[in-house]
Amino acid sequence: QVVWADSYKVGCAVQLCTNGVKHFTTSEGALLVCNYGPGGNVNGWPPYNSVGTACSGCRGRCKDRLCRSEERDSQKSYNWTPNWDTASGDSNYWIILVIRVIAVLLTFAAAYGVHYFYPNVFCYE
């Protein structure tokens, strides 16, 4: 993966692996992961525009021979939540909780009953 001509969001992280990397080496190492937006790696396409001079295709302004866009490069925050189905109030979770308590009580009662009527069943001699 490389940074492409249209990539403008680049983020990288590194994780130190003091015990090595599983299935690779036991020596200390580091994993480096980067994410580019938008991505590329399209077979047969060059990663950079090779037609024209630097910044000739910019829609915004040019700085240090790179295209800049104040709107695109500004920091954004979103108030977004996934559209998941939420649990409704009439869910049957309470039935599961009650059944679990009853099952635990019946298990203890059965163990006590077996021990009471058959005291030598759990003999470990």
PDB file of C-alpha atoms in Angstrom:
ATOM      1  CA  GLN A   1       0.000   0.000   0.000  1.00  0.00           C
ATOM      2  CA  VAL A   2       1.331   3.431  -0.921  1.00  0.00           C
ATOM      3  CA  VAL A   3       0.034   6.971  -0.663  1.00  0.00           C
ATOM      4  CA  TRP A   4      -1.722   7.776  -3.913  1.00  0.00           C
ATOM      5  CA  ALA A   5      -2.177  11.113  -5.677  1.00  0.00           C
ATOM      6  CA  ASP A   6      -5.717  11.439  -4.283  1.00  0.00           C
ATOM      7  CA  SER A   7      -4.790  10.348  -0.733  1.00  0.00           C
ATOM      8  CA  TYR A   8      -5.069  13.134   1.807  1.00  0.00           C
ATOM      9  CA  LYS A   9      -5.873  11.393   5.082  1.00  0.00           C
ATOM     10  CA  VAL A  10      -2.886   9.437   6.365  1.00  0.00           C
ATOM     11  CA  GLY A  11      -2.690   7.836   9.781  1.00  0.00           C
ATOM     12  CA  CYS A  12      -0.081   5.459  11.140  1.00  0.00           C
ATOM     13  CA  ALA A  13       0.471   3.583  14.393  1.00  0.00           C
ATOM     14  CA  VAL A  14       3.325   1.495  15.739  1.00  0.00           C
ATOM     15  CA  GLN A  15       3.228  -1.261  18.359  1.00  0.00           C
ATOM     16  CA  LEU A  16       6.411  -2.431  20.073  1.00  0.00           C
ATOM     17  CA  CYS A  17       6.548  -6.225  20.423  1.00  0.00           C
ATOM     18  CA  THR A  18       9.090  -6.970  23.160  1.00  0.00           C
ATOM     19  CA  ASN A  19       8.599 -10.753  22.881  1.00  0.00           C
ATOM     20  CA  GLY A  20       8.762 -10.810  19.102  1.00  0.00           C
ATOM     21  CA  VAL A  21       6.051 -11.392  16.533  1.00  0.00           C
ATOM     22  CA  LYS A  22       4.178 -14.716  16.619  1.00  0.00           C
ATOM     23  CA  HIS A  23       5.055 -17.073  13.730  1.00  0.00           C
ATOM     24  CA  PHE A  24       7.828 -14.686  12.628  1.00  0.00           C
ATOM     25  CA  THR A  25      10.584 -14.048  15.174  1.00  0.00           C
ATOM     26  CA  THR A  26      11.197 -14.154  18.896  1.00  0.00           C
ATOM     27  CA  SER A  27      13.430 -11.074  18.714  1.00  0.00           C
ATOM     28  CA  GLU A  28      12.053  -7.727  19.803  1.00  0.00           C
ATOM     29  CA  GLY A  29      10.333  -5.962  16.944  1.00  0.00           C
ATOM     30  CA  ALA A  30       7.689  -3.456  16.003  1.00  0.00           C
ATOM     31  CA  LEU A  31       4.577  -3.549  13.843  1.00  0.00           C
ATOM     32  CA  LEU A  32       3.800  -0.458  11.778  1.00  0.00           C
ATOM     33  CA  VAL A  33       0.304  -0.039  10.330  1.00  0.00           C
ATOM     34  CA  CYS A  34      -0.841   2.851   8.149  1.00  0.00           C
ATOM     35  CA  ASN A  35      -4.218   3.755   6.728  1.00  0.00           C
ATOM     36  CA  TYR A  36      -4.660   6.016   3.718  1.00  0.00           C
ATOM     37  CA  GLY A  37      -7.827   7.699   2.576  1.00  0.00           C
ATOM     38  CA  PRO A  38      -8.865   7.223  -0.069  1.00  0.00           C
ATOM     39  CA  GLY A  39      -6.911   4.067  -0.789  1.00  0.00           C
ATOM     40  CA  GLY A  40      -5.520   2.926  -4.087  1.00  0.00           C
ATOM     41  CA  ASN A  41      -3.505  -0.042  -5.311  1.00  0.00           C
ATOM     42  CA  VAL A  42      -5.407  -0.340  -8.565  1.00  0.00           C
ATOM     43  CA  ASN A  43      -3.567  -2.701 -10.893  1.00  0.00           C
ATOM     44  CA  GLY A  44      -2.189  -0.850 -13.905  1.00  0.00           C
ATOM     45  CA  TRP A  45      -2.682   2.644 -12.494  1.00  0.00           C
ATOM     46  CA  PRO A  46       0.297   4.770 -11.443  1.00  0.00           C
ATOM     47  CA  PRO A  47       0.120   6.053  -7.851  1.00  0.00           C
ATOM     48  CA  TYR A  48       0.833   9.655  -8.867  1.00  0.00           C
ATOM     49  CA  ASN A  49      -0.384  11.904 -11.652  1.00  0.00           C
ATOM     50  CA  SER A  50       2.385  12.260 -14.216  1.00  0.00           C
ATOM     51  CA  VAL A  51       0.698  14.761 -16.535  1.00  0.00           C
ATOM     52  CA  GLY A  52       1.416  18.479 -16.090  1.00  0.00           C
ATOM     53  CA  THR A  53       3.441  20.376 -13.534  1.00  0.00           C
ATOM     54  CA  ALA A  54       3.104  20.172  -9.773  1.00  0.00           C
ATOM     55  CA  CYS A  55      -0.267  21.513  -8.571  1.00  0.00           C
ATOM     56  CA  SER A  56      -1.600  21.897 -12.125  1.00  0.00           C
ATOM     57  CA  GLY A  57      -4.572  19.690 -11.232  1.00  0.00           C
ATOM     58  CA  CYS A  58      -5.336  21.313  -7.865  1.00  0.00           C
ATOM     59  CA  ARG A  59      -8.867  22.511  -7.191  1.00  0.00           C
ATOM     60  CA  GLY A  60      -7.739  24.355  -4.047  1.00  0.00           C
ATOM     61  CA  ARG A  61      -4.448  26.100  -3.418  1.00  0.00           C
ATOM     62  CA  CYS A  62      -0.874  24.856  -3.754  1.00  0.00           C
ATOM     63  CA  LYS A  63       1.672  24.722  -0.927  1.00  0.00           C
ATOM     64  CA  ASP A  64       5.118  23.138  -1.178  1.00  0.00           C
ATOM     65  CA  ARG A  65       4.149  21.644  -4.552  1.00  0.00           C
ATOM     66  CA  LEU A  66       1.209  19.832  -2.935  1.00  0.00           C
ATOM     67  CA  CYS A  67      -2.508  20.453  -3.394  1.00  0.00           C
ATOM     68  CA  ARG A  68      -4.270  21.877  -0.343  1.00  0.00           C
ATOM     69  CA  SER A  69      -7.957  22.259   0.459  1.00  0.00           C
ATOM     70  CA  GLU A  70      -8.942  23.992   3.692  1.00  0.00           C
ATOM     71  CA  GLU A  71     -12.369  22.337   3.734  1.00  0.00           C
ATOM     72  CA  ARG A  72     -11.050  18.857   3.007  1.00  0.00           C
ATOM     73  CA  ASP A  73      -8.089  19.111   5.391  1.00  0.00           C
ATOM     74  CA  SER A  74     -10.054  20.572   8.303  1.00  0.00           C
ATOM     75  CA  GLN A  75     -10.598  18.463  11.387  1.00  0.00           C
ATOM     76  CA  LYS A  76     -14.122  17.115  11.536  1.00  0.00           C
ATOM     77  CA  SER A  77     -16.135  15.475  14.266  1.00  0.00           C
ATOM     78  CA  TYR A  78     -19.258  13.452  13.761  1.00  0.00           C
ATOM     79  CA  ASN A  79     -22.202  12.671  15.971  1.00  0.00           C
ATOM     80  CA  TRP A  80     -23.025   9.345  14.393  1.00  0.00           C
ATOM     81  CA  THR A  81     -24.390   6.162  15.857  1.00  0.00           C
ATOM     82  CA  PRO A  82     -24.922   2.893  14.005  1.00  0.00           C
ATOM     83  CA  ASN A  83     -28.422   1.982  12.938  1.00  0.00           C
ATOM     84  CA  TRP A  84     -28.620  -1.128  15.118  1.00  0.00           C
ATOM     85  CA  ASP A  85     -31.787  -2.605  16.478  1.00  0.00           C
ATOM     86  CA  THR A  86     -32.030  -1.713  20.121  1.00  0.00           C
ATOM     87  CA  ALA A  87     -33.432  -4.062  22.721  1.00  0.00           C
ATOM     88  CA  SER A  88     -37.055  -3.335  23.390  1.00  0.00           C
ATOM     89  CA  GLY A  89     -38.648  -3.223  26.826  1.00  0.00           C
ATOM     90  CA  ASP A  90     -40.712  -6.322  26.127  1.00  0.00           C
ATOM     91  CA  SER A  91     -37.644  -8.497  25.523  1.00  0.00           C
ATOM     92  CA  ASN A  92     -37.501 -11.834  27.254  1.00  0.00           C
ATOM     93  CA  TYR A  93     -34.224 -11.183  29.073  1.00  0.00           C
ATOM     94  CA  TRP A  94     -35.936 -11.371  32.456  1.00  0.00           C
ATOM     95  CA  ILE A  95     -37.090 -14.926  31.659  1.00  0.00           C
ATOM     96  CA  ILE A  96     -33.488 -15.984  31.045  1.00  0.00           C
ATOM     97  CA  LEU A  97     -32.393 -14.436  34.343  1.00  0.00           C
ATOM     98  CA  VAL A  98     -35.169 -16.174  36.286  1.00  0.00           C
ATOM     99  CA  ILE A  99     -34.520 -19.532  34.619  1.00  0.00           C
ATOM    100  CA  ARG A 100     -30.802 -19.295  35.441  1.00  0.00           C
ATOM    101  CA  VAL A 101     -31.514 -18.683  39.130  1.00  0.00           C
ATOM    102  CA  ILE A 102     -34.001 -21.574  39.231  1.00  0.00           C
ATOM    103  CA  ALA A 103     -31.525 -23.866  37.428  1.00  0.00           C
ATOM    104  CA  VAL A 104     -28.758 -23.059  39.926  1.00  0.00           C
ATOM    105  CA  LEU A 105     -31.101 -23.685  42.863  1.00  0.00           C
ATOM    106  CA  LEU A 106     -32.264 -27.003  41.381  1.00  0.00           C
ATOM    107  CA  THR A 107     -28.644 -28.040  40.824  1.00  0.00           C
ATOM    108  CA  PHE A 108     -27.788 -27.404  44.472  1.00  0.00           C
ATOM    109  CA  ALA A 109     -30.980 -29.174  45.600  1.00  0.00           C
ATOM    110  CA  ALA A 110     -30.163 -32.201  43.434  1.00  0.00           C
ATOM    111  CA  ALA A 111     -26.597 -32.359  44.773  1.00  0.00           C
ATOM    112  CA  TYR A 112     -27.906 -32.123  48.345  1.00  0.00           C
ATOM    113  CA  GLY A 113     -30.547 -34.800  47.659  1.00  0.00           C
ATOM    114  CA  VAL A 114     -28.016 -37.213  46.178  1.00  0.00           C
ATOM    115  CA  HIS A 115     -25.693 -36.648  49.141  1.00  0.00           C
ATOM    116  CA  TYR A 116     -28.586 -37.096  51.626  1.00  0.00           C
ATOM    117  CA  PHE A 117     -30.044 -40.294  50.135  1.00  0.00           C
ATOM    118  CA  TYR A 118     -26.749 -41.793  48.931  1.00  0.00           C
ATOM    119  CA  PRO A 119     -24.084 -40.608  51.387  1.00  0.00           C
ATOM    120  CA  ASN A 120     -21.390 -42.932  50.028  1.00  0.00           C
ATOM    121  CA  VAL A 121     -21.692 -41.886  46.384  1.00  0.00           C
ATOM    122  CA  PHE A 122     -19.018 -39.209  46.741  1.00  0.00           C
ATOM    123  CA  CYS A 123     -16.553 -41.426  48.586  1.00  0.00           C
ATOM    124  CA  TYR A 124     -12.956 -40.648  47.611  1.00  0.00           C
ATOM    125  CA  GLU A 125     -11.056 -43.408  49.425  1.00  0.00           C
TER     126      GLU A 125
END
